[in-house]
C-alpha positions as a printed Julia matrix, in Angstrom:
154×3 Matrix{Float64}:
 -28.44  16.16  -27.9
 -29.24  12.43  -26.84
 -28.04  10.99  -23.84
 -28.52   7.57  -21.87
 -28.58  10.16  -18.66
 -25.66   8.6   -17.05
 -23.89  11.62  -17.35
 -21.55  13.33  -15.13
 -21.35  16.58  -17.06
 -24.67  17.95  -16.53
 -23.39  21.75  -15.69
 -20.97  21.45  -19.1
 -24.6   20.3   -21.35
 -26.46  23.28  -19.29
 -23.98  25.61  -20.36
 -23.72  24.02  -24.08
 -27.59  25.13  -24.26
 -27.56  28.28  -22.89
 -25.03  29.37  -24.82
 -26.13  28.1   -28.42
 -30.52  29.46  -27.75
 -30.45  31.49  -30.95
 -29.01  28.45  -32.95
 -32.37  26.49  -32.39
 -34.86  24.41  -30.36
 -34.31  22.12  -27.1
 -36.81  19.61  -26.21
 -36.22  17.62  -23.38
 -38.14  14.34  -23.19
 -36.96  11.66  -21.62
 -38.69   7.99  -22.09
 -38.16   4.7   -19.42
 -38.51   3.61  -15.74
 -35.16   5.35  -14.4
 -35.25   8.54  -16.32
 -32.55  10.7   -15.22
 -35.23  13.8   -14.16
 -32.67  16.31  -13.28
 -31.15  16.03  -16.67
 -34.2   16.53  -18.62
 -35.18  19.13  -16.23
 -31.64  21.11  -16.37
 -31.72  21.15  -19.81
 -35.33  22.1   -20.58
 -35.07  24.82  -17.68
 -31.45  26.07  -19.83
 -33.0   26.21  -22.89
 -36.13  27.67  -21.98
 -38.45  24.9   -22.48
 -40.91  22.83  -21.19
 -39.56  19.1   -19.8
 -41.61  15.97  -21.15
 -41.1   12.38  -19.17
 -42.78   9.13  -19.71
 -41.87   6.58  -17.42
 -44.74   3.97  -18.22
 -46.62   2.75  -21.77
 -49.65   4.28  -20.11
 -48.33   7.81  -20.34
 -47.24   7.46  -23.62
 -50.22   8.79  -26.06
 -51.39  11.67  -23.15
 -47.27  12.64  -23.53
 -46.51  12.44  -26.87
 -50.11  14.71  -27.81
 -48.77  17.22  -25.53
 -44.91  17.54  -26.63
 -46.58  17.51  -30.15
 -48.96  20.38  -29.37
 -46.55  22.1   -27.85
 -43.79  21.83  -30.62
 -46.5   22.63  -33.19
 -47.47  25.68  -31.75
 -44.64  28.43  -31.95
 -45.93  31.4   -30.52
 -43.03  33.89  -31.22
 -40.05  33.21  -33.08
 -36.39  35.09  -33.84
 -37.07  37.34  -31.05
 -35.4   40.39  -30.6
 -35.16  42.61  -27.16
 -34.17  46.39  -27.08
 -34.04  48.8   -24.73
 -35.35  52.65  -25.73
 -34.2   55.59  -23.51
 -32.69  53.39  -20.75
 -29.47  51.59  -20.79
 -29.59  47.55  -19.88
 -26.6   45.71  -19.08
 -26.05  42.44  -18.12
 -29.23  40.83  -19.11
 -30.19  37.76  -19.28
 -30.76  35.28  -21.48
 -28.2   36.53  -23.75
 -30.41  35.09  -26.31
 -33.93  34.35  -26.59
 -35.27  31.02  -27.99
 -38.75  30.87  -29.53
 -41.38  30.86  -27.23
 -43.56  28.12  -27.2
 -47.18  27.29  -25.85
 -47.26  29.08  -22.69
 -44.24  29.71  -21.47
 -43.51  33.5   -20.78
 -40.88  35.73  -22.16
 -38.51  36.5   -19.35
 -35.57  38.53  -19.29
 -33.85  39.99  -16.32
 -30.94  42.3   -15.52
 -29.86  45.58  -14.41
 -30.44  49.14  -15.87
 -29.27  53.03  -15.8
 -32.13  56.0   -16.05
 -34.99  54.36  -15.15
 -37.2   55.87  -17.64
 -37.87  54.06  -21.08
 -39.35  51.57  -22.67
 -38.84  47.41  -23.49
 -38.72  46.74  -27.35
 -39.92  43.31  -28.43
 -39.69  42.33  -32.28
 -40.45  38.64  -33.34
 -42.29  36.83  -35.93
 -45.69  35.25  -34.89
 -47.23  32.93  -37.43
 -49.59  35.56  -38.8
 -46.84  38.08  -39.86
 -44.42  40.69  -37.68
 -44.75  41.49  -34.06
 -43.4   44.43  -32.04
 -44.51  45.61  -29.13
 -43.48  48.57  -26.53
 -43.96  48.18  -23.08
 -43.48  51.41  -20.57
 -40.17  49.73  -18.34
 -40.63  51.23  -14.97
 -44.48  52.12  -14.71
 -45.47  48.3   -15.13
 -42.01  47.2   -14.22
 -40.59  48.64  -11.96
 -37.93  46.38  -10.56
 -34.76  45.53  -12.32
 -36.13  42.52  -13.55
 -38.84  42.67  -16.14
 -41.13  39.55  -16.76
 -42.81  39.8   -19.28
 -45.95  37.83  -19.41
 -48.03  35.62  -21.68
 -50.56  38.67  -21.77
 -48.04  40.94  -23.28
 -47.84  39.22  -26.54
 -51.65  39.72  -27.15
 -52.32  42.51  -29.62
 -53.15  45.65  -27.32
């Protein structure tokens, strides 16, 4: 997607993203003096991602080595979320992009029996990840977050 940011359909390029996460990446950078920030912002909070703006020459190099270390660095990719024992409905996102650098894996919704367990499956550059979590003795709300920490080997 590439945009002057004198848009007027923000919500319509939100939804666009949130609706396609499965099909691939979003990086929002934005580069001049009169970025439009709550473009670049909307669409790297939709699409799970981390915004990048330079506004000056000066910011450039620092910008452009982070947004490269943090496209370089997949963490988790085709990412898969199950529920075992425990019925979740209406959960959000109804996809989940990869997970780069360190942004956490966060899903929320609502649930039925609260007893069961959180099924992650993904590929991590070193091979196949899975990993069970317990659902209501470290979660206990009906939103689970599911932290950075939780995709270290236990």
């Amino acid at each position: 997607m590439a945009t002057d940011g004198y848009v007027r359909v923000e919500k319509e390029a939100f939804d666009l993203i949130r609706e396609n996460l499965e099909r691939g990446n979003l990086f929002a950078f934005g580069i001049g003096k009169s970025v439009n920030r709550y473009i670049i912002k909307g669409m790297a909070r939709a699409g799970a991602a981390e915004p990048f703006v330079v506004t000056n020459e000066k910011e450039a190099s620092k910008m452009a080595e982070k947004f490269i270390g943090y496209v370089t660095t997949p963490i988790l990719t085709d990412i898969g979320v199950s529920f075992s024992r425990f019925e979740g409905f209406e959960i959000e996102p109804l996809s989940y992009p990869d997970l780069f650098a360190e942004r956490p894996l966060v899903i929320f919704g609502k649930y039925r029996k609260a007893s069961g367990k959180i099924v992650v499956r993904g590929k991590m550059p070193k091979g196949s990840f899975e990993r069970q979590e317990s659902a209501f003795q470290n979660y206990p709300l009906a939103s689970f977050l599911l932290p950075l920490s939780f995709l270290k080997p236990s």
